[in-house]
Coordinates of C-alpha atoms in Angstrom, one line a residue:
Chain A
X1 CA 35.7 6.8 14.4
X2 CA 39.2 7.8 13.7
X3 CA 40.1 8.7 10.2
X4 CA 43.3 7.3 9.0
X5 CA 45.9 8.9 6.7
X6 CA 44.4 7.0 3.8
X7 CA 40.8 8.4 4.5
X8 CA 42.4 11.8 4.5
X9 CA 44.2 11.1 1.3
X10 CA 40.7 10.2 -0.5
X11 CA 39.1 13.3 1.1
X12 CA 41.7 15.4 -0.5
X13 CA 41.2 13.8 -3.9
X14 CA 37.5 14.3 -3.8
X15 CA 38.1 17.9 -2.6
X16 CA 40.5 18.4 -5.5
X17 CA 43.4 19.4 -3.4
X18 CA 46.8 18.0 -4.0
X19 CA 48.1 17.5 -0.5
X20 CA 51.6 16.2 -0.5
X21 CA 52.7 13.2 1.6
X22 CA 54.5 15.6 4.1
X23 CA 51.2 17.5 5.1
X24 CA 49.0 14.3 5.3
X25 CA 49.9 13.6 9.0
X26 CA 49.0 17.1 10.2
X27 CA 46.0 17.2 8.3
X28 CA 44.8 13.8 9.6
X29 CA 45.7 14.9 13.2
X30 CA 43.7 18.2 12.3
X31 CA 40.6 16.4 11.0
X32 CA 40.4 14.1 13.9
X33 CA 40.4 16.8 16.5
X34 CA 37.9 18.9 14.6
X35 CA 35.6 15.8 14.2
X36 CA 35.9 15.4 18.0
X37 CA 34.4 19.1 18.3
X38 CA 31.5 18.2 16.2
X39 CA 30.4 15.1 18.3
X40 CA 28.3 17.3 20.5
X41 CA 25.4 17.6 18.0
X42 CA 24.9 13.9 18.6
X43 CA 23.7 14.2 22.3
X44 CA 20.4 15.9 21.6
X45 CA 17.2 14.2 20.9
X46 CA 16.5 15.3 17.4
X47 CA 13.7 12.6 16.7
X48 CA 11.1 14.0 14.6
X49 CA 12.7 17.6 14.5
X50 CA 12.7 19.2 10.9
X51 CA 16.1 20.2 9.7
X52 CA 16.7 24.1 9.0
X53 CA 18.7 24.4 5.9
X54 CA 18.2 28.3 6.0
X55 CA 17.3 30.7 8.3
X56 CA 14.6 32.4 6.2
X57 CA 12.2 29.6 6.5
X58 CA 9.6 31.0 4.0
X59 CA 12.0 31.2 1.0
X60 CA 10.4 30.4 -2.1
X61 CA 12.4 29.9 -5.4
X62 CA 12.5 33.3 -7.2
X63 CA 12.3 33.2 -10.9
X64 CA 13.3 36.2 -12.9
X65 CA 11.7 37.6 -16.0
X66 CA 13.4 36.1 -19.1
X67 CA 15.2 39.2 -20.1
X68 CA 18.7 40.3 -20.4
X69 CA 19.9 42.5 -17.4
X70 CA 22.7 44.6 -18.8
X71 CA 24.1 45.6 -15.6
X72 CA 25.0 42.0 -14.8
X73 CA 26.2 40.9 -18.0
X74 CA 30.1 40.7 -18.4
X75 CA 31.7 41.6 -21.8
X76 CA 33.9 39.0 -23.3
X77 CA 36.9 40.9 -22.4
X78 CA 35.9 41.2 -18.9
X79 CA 34.9 37.6 -18.6
X80 CA 38.4 36.6 -19.6
X81 CA 40.3 39.4 -17.7
X82 CA 41.0 37.4 -14.7
X83 CA 41.8 34.1 -16.3
X84 CA 45.5 33.0 -16.2
X85 CA 45.3 31.4 -19.6
X86 CA 43.3 32.3 -22.6
X87 CA 43.1 31.6 -26.2
X88 CA 41.2 34.0 -28.5
X89 CA 37.7 34.0 -27.1
X90 CA 38.0 31.1 -24.7
X91 CA 39.7 30.0 -21.3
X92 CA 42.5 27.6 -22.2
X93 CA 42.6 24.4 -20.3
X94 CA 45.0 21.4 -20.4
X95 CA 43.7 18.1 -21.6
X96 CA 40.5 17.2 -19.8
X97 CA 40.5 13.4 -20.5
X98 CA 44.2 13.3 -19.9
X99 CA 47.0 11.7 -22.0
X100 CA 45.7 8.1 -21.6
X101 CA 42.1 9.1 -22.2
X102 CA 41.3 7.5 -18.7
X103 CA 41.3 10.6 -16.3
X104 CA 38.4 11.8 -14.5
Chain B
X1 CA 40.4 70.8 12.9
X2 CA 41.3 67.1 13.6
X3 CA 39.3 65.7 10.8
X4 CA 40.0 62.1 12.0
X5 CA 38.2 62.4 15.3
X6 CA 34.9 63.2 13.6
X7 CA 32.4 60.8 13.3
X8 CA 30.7 60.0 9.9
X9 CA 27.6 61.8 10.9
X10 CA 29.8 65.0 11.9
X11 CA 31.8 64.7 8.8
X12 CA 28.9 64.6 6.2
X13 CA 27.2 67.5 8.1
X14 CA 30.2 69.4 7.7
X15 CA 30.6 68.9 4.2
X16 CA 26.9 69.7 3.7
X17 CA 27.4 73.0 5.4
X18 CA 30.2 73.8 3.0
X19 CA 32.7 74.1 6.1
X20 CA 34.9 71.4 4.5
X21 CA 35.3 70.2 0.9
X22 CA 35.2 66.6 0.0
X23 CA 38.7 67.0 -1.6
X24 CA 39.9 68.3 1.8
X25 CA 38.3 65.3 3.6
X26 CA 39.7 62.7 1.0
X27 CA 43.3 64.1 1.0
X28 CA 43.4 64.4 4.7
X29 CA 42.1 61.0 5.1
X30 CA 44.5 59.4 2.8
X31 CA 47.4 61.4 4.6
X32 CA 46.3 60.2 7.8
X33 CA 46.1 56.5 6.6
X34 CA 49.8 56.8 5.1
X35 CA 51.1 57.8 8.6
X36 CA 49.4 55.1 10.5
X37 CA 49.4 52.3 8.2
X38 CA 53.1 51.3 8.8
X39 CA 52.1 50.3 12.2
X40 CA 48.6 49.1 11.9
X41 CA 48.5 47.4 8.5
X42 CA 44.8 47.4 8.3
X43 CA 44.5 47.9 4.5
X44 CA 45.5 45.6 1.6
X45 CA 44.9 48.1 -1.1
X46 CA 44.2 52.0 -1.0
X47 CA 42.2 53.4 -3.7
X48 CA 43.6 57.0 -4.0
X49 CA 42.2 57.6 -7.6
X50 CA 38.7 56.4 -6.7
X51 CA 38.8 58.6 -3.6
X52 CA 39.9 61.7 -5.4
X53 CA 37.6 61.3 -8.3
X54 CA 34.5 60.7 -6.0
X55 CA 35.6 63.8 -3.9
X56 CA 35.6 66.0 -7.1
X57 CA 32.1 64.7 -7.9
X58 CA 30.9 65.4 -4.6
X59 CA 32.4 68.9 -4.5
X60 CA 30.7 69.7 -7.9
X61 CA 27.2 68.3 -6.7
X62 CA 27.3 70.4 -3.5
X63 CA 28.1 73.5 -5.8
X64 CA 25.3 72.8 -7.9
X65 CA 22.8 72.4 -5.2
X66 CA 22.2 68.6 -6.1
X67 CA 20.7 66.4 -3.4
X68 CA 23.2 64.5 -1.4
X69 CA 23.0 61.0 0.0
X70 CA 23.3 60.1 3.8
X71 CA 27.0 59.3 3.6
X72 CA 28.1 62.2 1.4
X73 CA 31.9 62.7 1.9
X74 CA 32.3 60.1 4.4
X75 CA 35.4 58.0 3.8
X76 CA 34.7 54.4 3.8
X77 CA 36.8 51.1 3.9
X78 CA 35.6 47.8 2.7
X79 CA 36.5 44.3 3.7
X80 CA 38.7 42.6 0.8
X81 CA 35.9 40.0 0.1
X82 CA 33.6 42.8 -1.4
X83 CA 33.9 43.8 -5.0
X84 CA 34.7 47.4 -5.8
X85 CA 35.4 48.5 -9.3
X86 CA 38.9 49.8 -9.7
X87 CA 40.3 47.7 -6.7
X88 CA 41.3 44.0 -6.6
X89 CA 39.2 41.5 -4.6
X90 CA 41.8 39.2 -3.1
X91 CA 40.0 37.7 0.1
X92 CA 43.5 38.0 1.4
X93 CA 44.5 34.9 -0.7
X94 CA 47.1 34.1 -3.0
X95 CA 44.3 32.3 -5.0
X96 CA 42.8 35.8 -5.8
X97 CA 46.0 37.8 -5.5
X98 CA 45.6 39.5 -8.9
X99 CA 41.8 39.3 -9.0
X100 CA 40.3 42.7 -10.4
X101 CA 36.8 43.5 -9.3
X102 CA 34.5 43.5 -12.5
X103 CA 31.5 44.8 -10.8
X104 CA 30.4 46.5 -7.6
X105 CA 29.0 44.4 -4.7
X106 CA 25.5 45.6 -3.9
X107 CA 26.4 46.7 -0.3
X108 CA 29.4 48.8 -1.9
X109 CA 27.4 50.2 -4.6
X110 CA 24.6 51.4 -2.0
X111 CA 27.2 53.2 0.1
X112 CA 28.7 54.7 -3.1
X113 CA 25.1 55.9 -4.1
X114 CA 24.8 57.4 -0.8
X115 CA 28.0 59.5 -1.4
X116 CA 30.6 57.4 0.5
X117 CA 34.4 58.1 -0.5
X118 CA 36.0 54.6 -1.1
X119 CA 39.6 54.6 0.4
X120 CA 40.4 51.2 0.0
X121 CA 40.0 47.3 0.8
X122 CA 40.9 46.0 4.3
X123 CA 42.8 42.9 5.6
X124 CA 41.0 39.9 6.8
X125 CA 41.4 36.3 7.4
X126 CA 41.9 34.3 4.3
X127 CA 38.3 33.7 2.7
X128 CA 37.2 35.0 6.2
X129 CA 38.5 31.7 7.8
X130 CA 39.7 32.6 11.2
X131 CA 39.4 35.0 14.1
X132 CA 42.5 36.9 14.3
X133 CA 43.3 38.1 10.7
X134 CA 46.4 36.2 11.0
X135 CA 45.6 33.7 8.1
X136 CA 45.9 36.4 5.7
X137 CA 48.3 35.7 2.9
X138 CA 49.5 39.3 2.6
X139 CA 50.0 40.9 5.9
X140 CA 49.5 41.1 9.7
X141 CA 47.0 43.5 11.0
X142 CA 47.8 44.9 14.5
X143 CA 45.5 45.8 17.2
X144 CA 45.6 49.7 17.6
X145 CA 45.3 49.5 21.3
X146 CA 48.3 47.3 21.6
X147 CA 50.4 46.5 18.5
X148 CA 51.6 43.3 19.8
X149 CA 47.9 41.9 19.8
X150 CA 45.7 40.6 17.0
X151 CA 42.7 42.8 16.0
X152 CA 40.4 39.7 16.0
X153 CA 39.0 38.4 12.7
X154 CA 37.9 37.6 10.3
X155 CA 37.2 41.4 9.5
X156 CA 40.1 42.5 11.5
X157 CA 41.4 45.2 8.9
X158 CA 38.0 46.9 9.1
X159 CA 37.7 46.9 12.8
X160 CA 41.4 48.1 12.9
X161 CA 40.9 50.9 10.5
X162 CA 38.1 52.3 12.4
X163 CA 39.7 52.0 15.7
X164 CA 42.8 53.7 14.6
X165 CA 40.7 56.5 13.2
X166 CA 41.8 55.8 9.6
X167 CA 38.4 55.9 8.5
X168 CA 35.0 56.6 10.5
X169 CA 33.1 53.8 8.8
X170 CA 34.0 50.4 7.3
X171 CA 32.2 47.2 6.0
X172 CA 33.0 43.7 7.3
X173 CA 31.2 40.3 6.9
X174 CA 30.1 38.1 9.8
X175 CA 29.6 34.5 9.3
X176 CA 30.2 33.2 12.9
X177 CA 31.3 36.5 14.8
X178 CA 33.5 38.0 12.2
X179 CA 32.2 41.5 12.7
X180 CA 31.3 41.2 16.6
X181 CA 34.4 39.8 17.9
X182 CA 36.9 42.1 16.2
X183 CA 34.7 44.9 17.1
X184 CA 35.0 43.9 20.8
X185 CA 38.8 43.4 20.4
X186 CA 39.3 46.9 18.9
X187 CA 36.9 49.0 20.9
X188 CA 34.4 49.9 18.2
X189 CA 30.8 49.2 17.5
X190 CA 30.2 46.3 15.0
X191 CA 26.7 45.1 13.8
X192 CA 25.9 41.8 12.2
X193 CA 22.3 42.7 10.9
X194 CA 19.7 39.9 10.6
X195 CA 20.1 37.5 7.7
X196 CA 18.7 39.2 4.5
X197 CA 18.8 42.8 5.8
X198 CA 21.9 43.4 3.7
X199 CA 22.6 41.9 0.0
X200 CA 25.2 39.6 -0.2
X201 CA 25.5 39.9 -4.0
X202 CA 29.2 40.7 -5.0
X203 CA 30.8 39.5 -1.6
X204 CA 32.7 36.5 -2.0
X205 CA 30.7 33.6 -0.4
X206 CA 31.8 31.6 2.6
X207 CA 28.6 29.9 4.3
X208 CA 25.9 31.1 2.2
X209 CA 23.1 30.6 4.9
X210 CA 25.2 32.3 7.5
X211 CA 27.0 35.2 5.7
X212 CA 25.8 38.8 6.5
X213 CA 27.4 42.0 5.8
X214 CA 27.5 44.9 8.5
X215 CA 29.1 48.1 9.5
X216 CA 31.9 49.1 12.0
X217 CA 31.8 52.6 13.3
X218 CA 33.0 54.2 16.7
X219 CA 29.4 55.3 17.5
X220 CA 25.9 53.4 17.2
X221 CA 24.7 56.6 15.5
X222 CA 27.3 56.1 12.7
X223 CA 26.4 52.4 12.4
X224 CA 22.6 53.8 12.0
X225 CA 23.8 56.1 9.2
X226 CA 25.3 53.3 7.2
X227 CA 22.4 50.9 7.8
X228 CA 20.2 53.4 6.4
X229 CA 22.4 53.6 3.1
X230 CA 22.6 49.9 2.9
X231 CA 18.9 49.1 3.0
X232 CA 17.8 52.0 0.9
X233 CA 16.3 50.9 -2.4
X234 CA 14.5 47.9 -0.9
X235 CA 15.3 44.4 -1.6
X236 CA 18.2 43.7 -4.0
X237 CA 17.0 41.7 -7.0
X238 CA 20.6 40.2 -7.3
X239 CA 20.3 38.4 -4.1
X240 CA 17.4 36.2 -3.7
X241 CA 17.6 36.1 0.1
X242 CA 17.5 40.0 0.3
X243 CA 14.5 41.3 2.0
X244 CA 12.9 44.7 2.0
X245 CA 13.9 46.6 5.0
X246 CA 12.7 50.2 5.9
X247 CA 15.7 52.7 6.3
X248 CA 14.3 54.0 9.6
X249 CA 17.7 53.4 11.6
X250 CA 18.5 56.9 12.5
X251 CA 14.9 57.8 13.1
X252 CA 14.6 55.0 15.7
X253 CA 17.5 56.5 17.6
X254 CA 15.6 59.7 18.2
X255 CA 13.6 57.8 20.6
X256 CA 15.8 56.7 23.5
X257 CA 14.9 53.3 25.1
X258 CA 15.9 54.3 28.4
X259 CA 13.1 57.3 28.3
X260 CA 10.4 54.7 27.7
X261 CA 7.7 54.1 30.2
X262 CA 7.1 50.4 29.2
X263 CA 8.9 47.4 30.9
X264 CA 12.2 47.1 29.3
X265 CA 13.3 43.4 29.5
X266 CA 16.9 42.2 29.0
X267 CA 17.7 38.5 28.9
X268 CA 20.7 37.2 30.6
X269 CA 22.0 33.7 30.4
X270 CA 23.6 32.8 33.8
X271 CA 25.2 29.5 32.6
X272 CA 27.1 31.4 30.0
X273 CA 28.8 33.3 32.8
X274 CA 30.2 30.0 34.2
X275 CA 31.9 29.2 30.9
X276 CA 35.4 28.1 31.6
X277 CA 36.9 30.2 28.8
X278 CA 35.5 33.5 30.0
X279 CA 38.1 35.7 31.7
X280 CA 37.3 37.6 34.8
X281 CA 37.6 40.9 33.3
X282 CA 35.2 40.3 30.4
X283 CA 32.8 38.8 33.1
X284 CA 33.1 42.0 35.2
X285 CA 32.3 44.0 32.2
X286 CA 29.0 42.0 31.6
X287 CA 28.1 42.2 35.1
X288 CA 28.7 45.9 35.2
X289 CA 26.7 46.4 32.3
X290 CA 23.8 44.5 33.6
X291 CA 23.9 46.6 36.9
X292 CA 24.1 49.6 34.8
X293 CA 21.0 48.6 33.0
X294 CA 19.0 47.6 36.2
X295 CA 20.1 50.9 37.7
X296 CA 18.4 52.6 34.5
X297 CA 15.3 50.8 35.1
X298 CA 15.4 47.8 32.9
X299 CA 14.3 44.4 34.1
X300 CA 16.8 41.5 34.1
X301 CA 15.5 38.3 33.2
X302 CA 17.3 34.8 33.6
X303 CA 17.0 32.7 30.6
X304 CA 18.1 29.2 29.6
X305 CA 19.2 28.6 25.9
X306 CA 19.4 24.7 26.3
X307 CA 20.7 24.0 22.8
X308 CA 23.1 26.9 22.6
X309 CA 26.2 24.8 23.8
X310 CA 25.6 22.6 20.6
X311 CA 26.1 25.8 18.4
X312 CA 29.9 25.5 18.0
X313 CA 29.4 21.8 16.7
X314 CA 26.5 22.7 14.6
X315 CA 28.3 25.7 13.0
X316 CA 31.4 23.8 12.4
X317 CA 29.3 21.2 10.6
X318 CA 27.3 23.7 8.4
X319 CA 29.9 26.4 7.9
X320 CA 32.6 24.2 6.5
X321 CA 30.1 22.3 4.3
X322 CA 28.9 25.4 2.8
X323 CA 32.4 26.9 2.4
X324 CA 33.5 23.6 0.6
X325 CA 30.6 23.9 -1.9
X326 CA 31.3 27.6 -2.4
X327 CA 35.1 27.5 -2.6
X328 CA 34.7 24.7 -5.4
X329 CA 34.7 27.5 -8.0
X330 CA 38.3 28.2 -7.5
X331 CA 39.6 25.8 -10.0
X332 CA 42.4 28.1 -11.6
X333 CA 40.4 28.2 -15.0
X334 CA 38.2 31.3 -15.0
X335 CA 40.1 33.3 -12.5
X336 CA 42.4 32.6 -9.6
X337 CA 46.0 31.0 -9.1
X338 CA 47.0 28.7 -11.7
X339 CA 50.0 26.3 -11.8
X340 CA 52.0 26.1 -14.8
X341 CA 52.8 22.6 -16.6
X342 CA 50.0 20.6 -15.6
X343 CA 49.2 17.6 -18.0
X344 CA 45.5 17.3 -17.1
X345 CA 42.8 19.7 -16.1
X346 CA 42.3 17.7 -12.8
X347 CA 46.1 17.9 -12.1
X348 CA 45.9 21.6 -12.9
X349 CA 42.9 21.9 -10.5
X350 CA 44.4 20.0 -7.7
X351 CA 47.7 21.6 -7.6
X352 CA 46.4 25.1 -8.1
X353 CA 44.1 24.7 -5.1
X354 CA 46.8 23.2 -2.9
X355 CA 49.1 26.1 -3.8
X356 CA 46.8 28.9 -4.2
X357 CA 45.1 28.4 -0.7
X358 CA 46.6 28.8 2.5
X359 CA 46.5 26.3 5.5
X360 CA 43.2 27.3 7.2
X361 CA 41.3 27.6 3.9
X362 CA 42.4 24.1 3.0
X363 CA 41.5 22.8 6.5
X364 CA 38.1 24.0 6.3
X365 CA 37.6 22.7 2.9
X366 CA 38.9 19.3 3.9
X367 CA 36.5 19.3 6.8
X368 CA 33.4 20.2 4.5
X369 CA 34.4 17.7 2.0
X370 CA 34.3 15.1 4.8
X371 CA 31.0 16.2 6.3
X372 CA 29.4 16.2 2.9
X373 CA 30.7 12.7 2.0
X374 CA 28.5 9.8 1.8
X375 CA 27.3 8.3 5.2
X376 CA 28.8 11.0 7.1
X377 CA 26.1 13.6 5.7
X378 CA 23.4 11.7 7.3
X379 CA 25.2 11.4 10.6
X380 CA 26.5 15.0 10.9
X381 CA 25.2 17.2 8.5
X382 CA 21.5 16.6 8.7
X383 CA 21.8 16.3 12.5
X384 CA 23.5 19.6 12.5
X385 CA 20.5 21.2 10.6
X386 CA 18.0 19.7 13.0
X387 CA 19.9 21.1 15.9
X388 CA 19.8 24.4 14.1
X389 CA 16.0 24.0 14.6
X390 CA 16.2 23.5 18.3
X391 CA 18.6 26.4 18.9
X392 CA 16.3 28.8 16.7
X393 CA 13.2 27.6 18.7
X394 CA 15.1 28.3 21.9
X395 CA 15.8 31.9 20.9
X396 CA 12.0 32.2 19.6
X397 CA 10.8 31.4 23.0
X398 CA 13.5 33.7 24.7
X399 CA 12.2 36.5 22.7
X400 CA 8.6 36.2 23.9
X401 CA 9.9 37.0 27.3
X402 CA 12.7 39.6 26.7
X403 CA 13.3 42.4 24.2
X404 CA 17.3 41.8 23.8
X405 CA 19.8 39.4 25.2
X406 CA 22.9 40.5 26.8
X407 CA 26.1 38.4 26.5
X408 CA 29.7 38.7 26.1
X409 CA 31.0 39.3 22.4
X410 CA 34.1 37.2 23.1
X411 CA 35.3 35.3 26.1
X412 CA 38.5 37.2 26.3
X413 CA 40.2 40.4 25.0
X414 CA 42.4 40.5 22.0
X415 CA 45.2 37.8 22.4
X416 CA 48.8 38.4 21.7
X417 CA 50.2 37.2 18.3
X418 CA 51.5 33.6 18.5
X419 CA 49.6 32.6 21.6
X420 CA 46.6 30.9 19.7
X421 CA 48.2 28.2 17.7
X422 CA 45.6 25.3 17.8
X423 CA 43.1 26.0 15.1
X424 CA 40.2 24.0 16.9
X425 CA 40.9 26.0 20.2
X426 CA 40.4 29.2 18.0
X427 CA 37.2 27.7 16.9
X428 CA 35.8 27.3 20.5
X429 CA 36.5 31.1 21.0
X430 CA 33.4 31.9 18.8
X431 CA 31.0 30.4 21.4
X432 CA 28.9 33.6 22.0
X433 CA 28.6 34.9 18.4
X434 CA 28.0 31.8 16.4
X435 CA 24.3 30.8 17.5
X436 CA 23.1 34.4 16.1
X437 CA 24.5 33.3 12.6
X438 CA 22.7 29.7 12.8
X439 CA 19.3 31.6 13.5
X440 CA 19.5 34.6 11.3
X441 CA 19.2 37.0 14.3
X442 CA 20.6 40.4 14.7
X443 CA 23.7 41.0 17.1
X444 CA 25.9 43.7 17.7
X445 CA 29.0 44.4 19.9
X446 CA 29.2 47.7 21.8
X447 CA 32.4 48.7 23.7
X448 CA 32.0 49.4 27.3
X449 CA 35.4 50.1 28.6
X450 CA 38.9 48.8 28.9
X451 CA 39.7 45.6 31.1
X452 CA 41.4 46.0 34.6
X453 CA 44.1 43.6 34.0
X454 CA 44.8 43.8 30.1
X455 CA 44.0 47.5 29.5
X456 CA 42.3 46.2 26.5
X457 CA 38.9 47.0 25.1
X458 CA 35.9 44.9 25.9
X459 CA 32.5 44.9 24.0
X460 CA 29.6 43.5 25.1
X461 CA 27.2 41.7 22.9
X462 CA 23.2 42.4 22.2
X463 CA 21.2 39.9 20.3
X464 CA 17.8 40.7 19.1
X465 CA 15.1 38.7 17.0
X466 CA 15.3 38.6 13.1
X467 CA 14.4 42.0 11.5
X468 CA 14.5 43.9 14.8
X469 CA 17.8 45.5 13.7
X470 CA 16.5 49.0 14.4
X471 CA 15.4 48.2 18.0
X472 CA 18.8 46.5 18.5
X473 CA 20.5 49.8 17.6
X474 CA 18.1 51.7 20.2
X475 CA 19.4 49.2 22.8
X476 CA 22.9 49.7 21.7
X477 CA 22.5 53.5 22.2
X478 CA 21.3 52.8 25.7
X479 CA 24.5 50.9 26.4
X480 CA 26.6 53.7 24.9
X481 CA 24.8 56.2 27.1
X482 CA 25.5 54.2 30.3
X483 CA 29.1 53.5 29.4
X484 CA 30.7 55.8 31.8
X485 CA 28.5 54.3 34.8
X486 CA 29.6 50.7 34.3
X487 CA 31.4 49.5 37.2
X488 CA 34.4 47.0 37.2
X489 CA 36.2 48.2 34.1
X490 CA 38.3 51.3 33.1
X491 CA 37.1 54.0 30.9
X492 CA 37.3 53.2 27.1
X493 CA 39.5 56.3 26.1
X494 CA 41.1 56.1 22.9
X495 CA 44.0 54.1 21.4
X496 CA 47.5 55.7 21.0
X497 CA 50.1 53.7 19.2
X498 CA 53.5 54.3 18.3
X499 CA 53.3 58.0 19.3
X500 CA 50.7 58.6 16.9
X501 CA 47.4 59.4 18.9

């Protein structure tokens, strides 16, 4: 299956990357050539094989004690330090719903 | 005394014996780096203040007779995806160009606890996406053996800094070969430990089931020294995949594998030697190493890893998928590049990501987004994880027959700048290293000499079973011992560049 320019535009929207019209052709070409490289995995018999999502198969969910770990907690100033735009004790963002209230 | 030529092991011994102060080591190292950097460009940031403050502490501790760690007074460099307080952590991306580290990564913290002197952060492919360090948004690191060639990647800055003798020890990270391939290209030793041996806490994530931190050094002994420090203290509570590993790496090296009476079994994979991409000089280096091991009394066993040829495909499904989900956090709100003037949050995120990420980082995320999309997930992602099971089973069977597997680290020596412009062709150059990450096994590149045609370093790769990292280092030491007996290549020697030896 070949991806079309429209498919790639849709993927970019999903990935939240604002690709401009001029870069879509090159991206479409790249995506199709990368997908060709992936086809090899389809040539093996994987019927009945369990997937390995992680190299340490015996992993179990690790639950921590419900206590505050001071060494990991950032102070408010630290937490805001790397943000481009802040307001008092908060990160500042533009309208989430958009002007028309209909954006994602 | 030429400090730059000393190994980490020698440096810390001389410091402990009070032959040289930490202040002298720190100052000499920074001066040396200042001389070489204009040509090599291995560093994105130098941490003069941290280094000098640390040196002062070390000198005071020594004067008071306090106990010193195994890395006391060893100058170290860190790949710029590792948090070190007092430096930025940029991942060589415009996205994180101004990002100040707020805490120390556990791997960084453990080397500091062991007494290392932090001298700076090294260049890398942006977010570790690449095999040449050329995708860095900030600078082009050169291979110290030939400044017209790439250092490899993605941990190219760390490999080049060690090869250029700017530092004796550096940390890198390896998701698909990003420690072993630049180690091979730069003529240094580079270990990718088994998954779970070194904590990933505080290292900016690329592929969470594949990433592993490991050291670069000029000797296997120095790699062992670093590993003892990295695993000291047991499992890291901040990384749920971290495992408790006994710090017995240096101790293991006291018992040379070549002096053992038991059969020592090395696996070789004949079909890998037939790979089209493999150059004749890399092939010659591998065959020379096989012959030298056999002459030293090791048994060579031919193996077939049937599913290894699918490793690249499986990797380029799994790694971009994991990268896409990890890099979704860069939305320009809490940290990172943010465009001005966007009307909505969605617009701000999409534009910030388009302008903050470089080309390859965008390509990988696009591929990951596609792979994780409905329908494609079942067609590619799940099969890739099943192929991963098959590859892992192949290795498990292989390690019932052999102790270690010998193969190339990379199919070629370091290429010249501008000669690798097709991104998917570059992906294929990872064919020997990738399967190791897929299974979580340990792997190392050990330099054996210079290619006859290119006069560039060539490393051979040893792969071992998961959590047999100390054994892998014993085998690496054997290769190091045999280095001058390997036929078909020229002696390794030392890089000399721009008149600075």
